[in-house]
Amino acid sequence: MDMKHGMIMRQPASRWQDALPCGNGTYGALVYGSIYNDTILLNHEALFWKSQKPELSDVSHHLPEFRRLLMEGKYRKGMRFFADRIAENYTGYERVDPYQPAFDLKIHMPVKEAFRKYRRSLDFETGEAVTTWHEDGKRYEKRLFVSRSDDVVVMAITSPDQAKINCELALFPHDVREIAGEGEVTDSSGSKLPFRCKVELQGHLISLTGTYEDGNEFGGMARVAVTGGELKQNGLRLLVSNADEVVILVKLFANEPGAAAIDRIREDIGGIDADYPELLRRHAAVHSELFNRVRLKLVDHAEIAGRVSNEELLMGSYDGDVSLELVQKMVEYGRYLLISSSRPGGLPANLQGIWNGDYNPAWAADFHNDENIQMNYWAALPGNLPETVLPFFDYYESMLDDFRTNAKLVYRCRGILVPICQTTHGLIYKDGQWVSWIGGAGWLAQLFYDYWLYTKDREFLQNRAVPFLREVAEFYEDFLIDGEDGQLMFIPSQSPENQPAIAEPSRSVINAAMDIAIAKEVLTNLSDACELFQMDSDRVQKWKTMASRLPAYSVNEEGAAKEWIHKDLPDNYHHRHQSHIYPVFPGYEVTEESNPAIFKAMAEAVEKRLVIGLSSQSGWSFAHMANIYARLGQGNRAQDCLELLCRSCVGPNLFTYHNDWRNQGVTMAMWGTGAEPPFQIDANFGITSAVIEMLVFSAPGMIKLLPALPDKWKKGSVSGLLCRGGIRLSIEWCMDEKRVDAIFTSVKEMRLELKLPFVPNHIHTDGIIVPSHNGDPYRTIHVLADRPLKIEVR
């Protein structure tokens, strides 16, 4: 296989979860890769099974009683009291609208003899999935990509050995084997699907339209172009006979009238020349530019992608040898998946990115606001993909009115209150136990401000980041109350998704450390931004005063940072969430330089969490732990987390799962030991983030090179990473030779504190580098705007 970055597999998928993912951020395609009866599952990013938008009534007058119960230590009673008030004043549907599969492209090809040399592959650099095999002495190929340049799914069926192509093509609702053309449909298990379906053929075109009970429609059209041979209709299928090549173009639609959409697609798709190589060339030029911005090399033989199959790499991990080849591939795969599922002008990547084959997916394949959506984008900015973050901003800004409604009707506050999870709207839902999670908006705001730090885009900071941060700050202005000690109090407060070790535990408590950290971050970032633009001077002083009155982080009697900064709320180590470590990661307020005592206590708190053992971990928690260990400078521990994740929660196509999908006991056994764990893409992205964190730490004014390099990573290189401050960074290292070379390119002139991975004997640079007040191994460097600064450390 002629590819440098990608994967190959030795067998086809029998489930959608094992198919090869392609996407352009709007459309997703999952390629099963079977020879005889093949399936291409298609997704549209905006296709949700919508329900009636709920109506919330004002429950804020019950807040004083809620707070009184919490202050009296009646935490569970208080949580239930307020949750019941929300439930009895809630009108409308109670579920989060689930993300839906669109339809399948079915391909039936007759078989002459048993196959030989079967492979399927996915090229990360071009986004092309290829299935190839030999039959009757001839080689056959099925190729597919989802075009970013022409916004169309493109597939070709060919034979490099000039064998004739014979096949049948059809569009069916997903998981449906046969349909009558129009009307109700049931899936392969006999369950009625939530929509009616119509399939029509007209010449070389097949269209499918689905209609939900509320009249919302979705669907798409396939155009089949044949070179040589014959194309004719066979019922609801198109029959291709003795063709030299078959090219299939597919477009999808969602949330618009079907008849008009089909007419529009017919015209659009008819104007595309069915030239597969040319369409791939145009697409790959856009896709590969994004992918190739960052290059990671942990192994000498970087062309492993074309020679070693996933099966071989994963079997090695099961034997205890998680190879550098697999780690490197997982990093590249995470970047590929983000490019393919998050595109400017669309929606952000959901819990499954853009790929789904379930009508009732786990957690509705929603946008979870207390960890998962954030993890999806941890690697986007340092991974030099800032445009993939734009859908995140667009989506949450579009929900501001709903967020304001939540704040007003639940807590009688200005500003915004973000629910624990959402899809088609941003209103809280009936399960009121989550309403005490008030940190969601602030955690989302972190990415708004980080976009400014990484890109130095002043217009974005002023017109988008500051307004969002201001909305969060206004909520805090009205929500926080004065405590007897003069400090501000968060009441209610929640440390997702843990609860203290008390007799009647409750998620609704007082002064969660995470809430404090998020509020401090928001108020500090907003104040700094407004001072930069010399605006809101009176409010800046208020925000600074509020930040100074927030409770200080506290340490328990065991030397661990406390999860709740309130009396009578003892720590509960038996939980996989590490919300109270927020000041270390994903924040950067607490470092070994800025606050060594609390940094040490945070590290101790992480160690205390190891009491839960493997049976309480999950795929995303291993990824989160790897990122935390990277920030703590513990590279071998970070690598251990990645290895456990690869051994337990990585499927054949390298998709990550919420928990151990083989029931081997390496993670929590959710839904019972016989249940099938769900695919959940956040850990795919979290792996990429963790490896980047192991290679570089950046904060305004500081960069650490190789801060958490595992012993196994003796040499390697990475290029194109972005750092806070608007800096592009490349590093090459060989630890056996005590050698590190780095190149810094900044968008503006600045002084930087630099921490080296070891105390150097010699440093050569073409710029200015001087000793640091922090001592060895720190240095202070001077970087000029747009002039690369090279540093050689020996």
PDB file of N, CA, C and O in Angstrom, residues 387-415:
ATOM      1  N   GLU A 387      -8.956  26.091  12.535  1.00  0.00           N
ATOM      2  CA  GLU A 387     -10.252  26.221  11.864  1.00  0.00           C
ATOM      3  C   GLU A 387     -11.230  25.142  12.289  1.00  0.00           C
ATOM      4  O   GLU A 387     -12.450  25.334  12.187  1.00  0.00           O
ATOM      5  N   THR A 388     -10.737  24.004  12.796  1.00  0.00           N
ATOM      6  CA  THR A 388     -11.663  22.960  13.253  1.00  0.00           C
ATOM      7  C   THR A 388     -12.402  23.370  14.519  1.00  0.00           C
ATOM      8  O   THR A 388     -13.410  22.753  14.863  1.00  0.00           O
ATOM      9  N   VAL A 389     -11.913  24.396  15.196  1.00  0.00           N
ATOM     10  CA  VAL A 389     -12.558  24.852  16.432  1.00  0.00           C
ATOM     11  C   VAL A 389     -13.702  25.821  16.143  1.00  0.00           C
ATOM     12  O   VAL A 389     -14.583  26.025  16.980  1.00  0.00           O
ATOM     13  N   LEU A 390     -13.732  26.407  14.960  1.00  0.00           N
ATOM     14  CA  LEU A 390     -14.754  27.406  14.648  1.00  0.00           C
ATOM     15  C   LEU A 390     -16.179  26.869  14.796  1.00  0.00           C
ATOM     16  O   LEU A 390     -17.065  27.591  15.276  1.00  0.00           O
ATOM     17  N   PRO A 391     -16.484  25.619  14.398  1.00  0.00           N
ATOM     18  CA  PRO A 391     -17.846  25.112  14.624  1.00  0.00           C
ATOM     19  C   PRO A 391     -18.236  25.067  16.091  1.00  0.00           C
ATOM     20  O   PRO A 391     -19.406  25.255  16.431  1.00  0.00           O
ATOM     21  N   PHE A 392     -17.279  24.811  16.960  1.00  0.00           N
ATOM     22  CA  PHE A 392     -17.513  24.830  18.402  1.00  0.00           C
ATOM     23  C   PHE A 392     -18.027  26.203  18.826  1.00  0.00           C
ATOM     24  O   PHE A 392     -19.044  26.324  19.522  1.00  0.00           O
ATOM     25  N   PHE A 393     -17.334  27.254  18.396  1.00  0.00           N
ATOM     26  CA  PHE A 393     -17.748  28.609  18.760  1.00  0.00           C
ATOM     27  C   PHE A 393     -19.118  28.941  18.173  1.00  0.00           C
ATOM     28  O   PHE A 393     -19.987  29.497  18.856  1.00  0.00           O
ATOM     29  N   ASP A 394     -19.308  28.614  16.896  1.00  0.00           N
ATOM     30  CA  ASP A 394     -20.584  28.921  16.239  1.00  0.00           C
ATOM     31  C   ASP A 394     -21.751  28.247  16.961  1.00  0.00           C
ATOM     32  O   ASP A 394     -22.808  28.863  17.170  1.00  0.00           O
ATOM     33  N   TYR A 395     -21.564  26.990  17.310  1.00  0.00           N
ATOM     34  CA  TYR A 395     -22.650  26.217  17.924  1.00  0.00           C
ATOM     35  C   TYR A 395     -23.040  26.812  19.274  1.00  0.00           C
ATOM     36  O   TYR A 395     -24.231  27.055  19.531  1.00  0.00           O
ATOM     37  N   TYR A 396     -22.065  27.045  20.136  1.00  0.00           N
ATOM     38  CA  TYR A 396     -22.421  27.511  21.476  1.00  0.00           C
ATOM     39  C   TYR A 396     -22.900  28.960  21.461  1.00  0.00           C
ATOM     40  O   TYR A 396     -23.772  29.339  22.262  1.00  0.00           O
ATOM     41  N   GLU A 397     -22.407  29.777  20.551  1.00  0.00           N
ATOM     42  CA  GLU A 397     -22.951  31.131  20.420  1.00  0.00           C
ATOM     43  C   GLU A 397     -24.397  31.092  19.928  1.00  0.00           C
ATOM     44  O   GLU A 397     -25.217  31.940  20.320  1.00  0.00           O
ATOM     45  N   SER A 398     -24.744  30.105  19.097  1.00  0.00           N
ATOM     46  CA  SER A 398     -26.115  30.014  18.585  1.00  0.00           C
ATOM     47  C   SER A 398     -27.105  29.633  19.680  1.00  0.00           C
ATOM     48  O   SER A 398     -28.315  29.800  19.498  1.00  0.00           O
ATOM     49  N   MET A 399     -26.608  29.129  20.802  1.00  0.00           N
ATOM     50  CA  MET A 399     -27.465  28.671  21.892  1.00  0.00           C
ATOM     51  C   MET A 399     -27.559  29.682  23.038  1.00  0.00           C
ATOM     52  O   MET A 399     -28.134  29.377  24.086  1.00  0.00           O
ATOM     53  N   LEU A 400     -27.031  30.885  22.845  1.00  0.00           N
ATOM     54  CA  LEU A 400     -26.964  31.840  23.954  1.00  0.00           C
ATOM     55  C   LEU A 400     -28.331  32.182  24.531  1.00  0.00           C
ATOM     56  O   LEU A 400     -28.485  32.328  25.750  1.00  0.00           O
ATOM     57  N   ASP A 401     -29.341  32.307  23.695  1.00  0.00           N
ATOM     58  CA  ASP A 401     -30.671  32.644  24.218  1.00  0.00           C
ATOM     59  C   ASP A 401     -31.189  31.555  25.155  1.00  0.00           C
ATOM     60  O   ASP A 401     -31.777  31.844  26.201  1.00  0.00           O
ATOM     61  N   ASP A 402     -30.973  30.282  24.785  1.00  0.00           N
ATOM     62  CA  ASP A 402     -31.385  29.190  25.666  1.00  0.00           C
ATOM     63  C   ASP A 402     -30.580  29.209  26.959  1.00  0.00           C
ATOM     64  O   ASP A 402     -31.122  28.979  28.054  1.00  0.00           O
ATOM     65  N   PHE A 403     -29.290  29.470  26.849  1.00  0.00           N
ATOM     66  CA  PHE A 403     -28.457  29.511  28.047  1.00  0.00           C
ATOM     67  C   PHE A 403     -28.895  30.652  28.974  1.00  0.00           C
ATOM     68  O   PHE A 403     -28.875  30.503  30.207  1.00  0.00           O
ATOM     69  N   ARG A 404     -29.284  31.781  28.394  1.00  0.00           N
ATOM     70  CA  ARG A 404     -29.772  32.903  29.218  1.00  0.00           C
ATOM     71  C   ARG A 404     -31.090  32.544  29.898  1.00  0.00           C
ATOM     72  O   ARG A 404     -31.334  32.916  31.049  1.00  0.00           O
ATOM     73  N   THR A 405     -31.940  31.803  29.163  1.00  0.00           N
ATOM     74  CA  THR A 405     -33.198  31.349  29.753  1.00  0.00           C
ATOM     75  C   THR A 405     -32.929  30.454  30.955  1.00  0.00           C
ATOM     76  O   THR A 405     -33.584  30.579  32.004  1.00  0.00           O
ATOM     77  N   ASN A 406     -31.994  29.543  30.839  1.00  0.00           N
ATOM     78  CA  ASN A 406     -31.637  28.679  31.967  1.00  0.00           C
ATOM     79  C   ASN A 406     -31.218  29.502  33.177  1.00  0.00           C
ATOM     80  O   ASN A 406     -31.678  29.260  34.305  1.00  0.00           O
ATOM     81  N   ALA A 407     -30.320  30.460  32.954  1.00  0.00           N
ATOM     82  CA  ALA A 407     -29.803  31.265  34.062  1.00  0.00           C
ATOM     83  C   ALA A 407     -30.915  32.060  34.745  1.00  0.00           C
ATOM     84  O   ALA A 407     -30.978  32.139  35.979  1.00  0.00           O
ATOM     85  N   LYS A 408     -31.806  32.600  33.928  1.00  0.00           N
ATOM     86  CA  LYS A 408     -32.873  33.446  34.477  1.00  0.00           C
ATOM     87  C   LYS A 408     -33.908  32.637  35.235  1.00  0.00           C
ATOM     88  O   LYS A 408     -34.311  33.005  36.352  1.00  0.00           O
ATOM     89  N   LEU A 409     -34.365  31.518  34.651  1.00  0.00           N
ATOM     90  CA  LEU A 409     -35.484  30.785  35.240  1.00  0.00           C
ATOM     91  C   LEU A 409     -35.057  29.821  36.344  1.00  0.00           C
ATOM     92  O   LEU A 409     -35.884  29.434  37.171  1.00  0.00           O
ATOM     93  N   VAL A 410     -33.799  29.418  36.354  1.00  0.00           N
ATOM     94  CA  VAL A 410     -33.340  28.509  37.408  1.00  0.00           C
ATOM     95  C   VAL A 410     -32.742  29.279  38.578  1.00  0.00           C
ATOM     96  O   VAL A 410     -33.062  29.011  39.745  1.00  0.00           O
ATOM     97  N   TYR A 411     -31.883  30.262  38.293  1.00  0.00           N
ATOM     98  CA  TYR A 411     -31.157  30.926  39.376  1.00  0.00           C
ATOM     99  C   TYR A 411     -31.412  32.433  39.462  1.00  0.00           C
ATOM    100  O   TYR A 411     -30.776  33.111  40.265  1.00  0.00           O
ATOM    101  N   ARG A 412     -32.308  32.964  38.625  1.00  0.00           N
ATOM    102  CA  ARG A 412     -32.607  34.392  38.591  1.00  0.00           C
ATOM    103  C   ARG A 412     -31.328  35.197  38.413  1.00  0.00           C
ATOM    104  O   ARG A 412     -31.066  36.187  39.120  1.00  0.00           O
ATOM    105  N   CYS A 413     -30.534  34.769  37.461  1.00  0.00           N
ATOM    106  CA  CYS A 413     -29.246  35.404  37.184  1.00  0.00           C
ATOM    107  C   CYS A 413     -29.213  35.933  35.758  1.00  0.00           C
ATOM    108  O   CYS A 413     -29.895  35.416  34.872  1.00  0.00           O
ATOM    109  N   ARG A 414     -28.428  36.967  35.557  1.00  0.00           N
ATOM    110  CA  ARG A 414     -28.078  37.362  34.204  1.00  0.00           C
ATOM    111  C   ARG A 414     -27.050  36.367  33.671  1.00  0.00           C
ATOM    112  O   ARG A 414     -26.649  35.427  34.356  1.00  0.00           O
ATOM    113  N   GLY A 415     -26.607  36.576  32.439  1.00  0.00           N
ATOM    114  CA  GLY A 415     -25.582  35.717  31.883  1.00  0.00           C
ATOM    115  C   GLY A 415     -26.137  34.377  31.440  1.00  0.00           C
ATOM    116  O   GLY A 415     -27.320  34.246  31.112  1.00  0.00           O
TER     117      GLY A 415
END
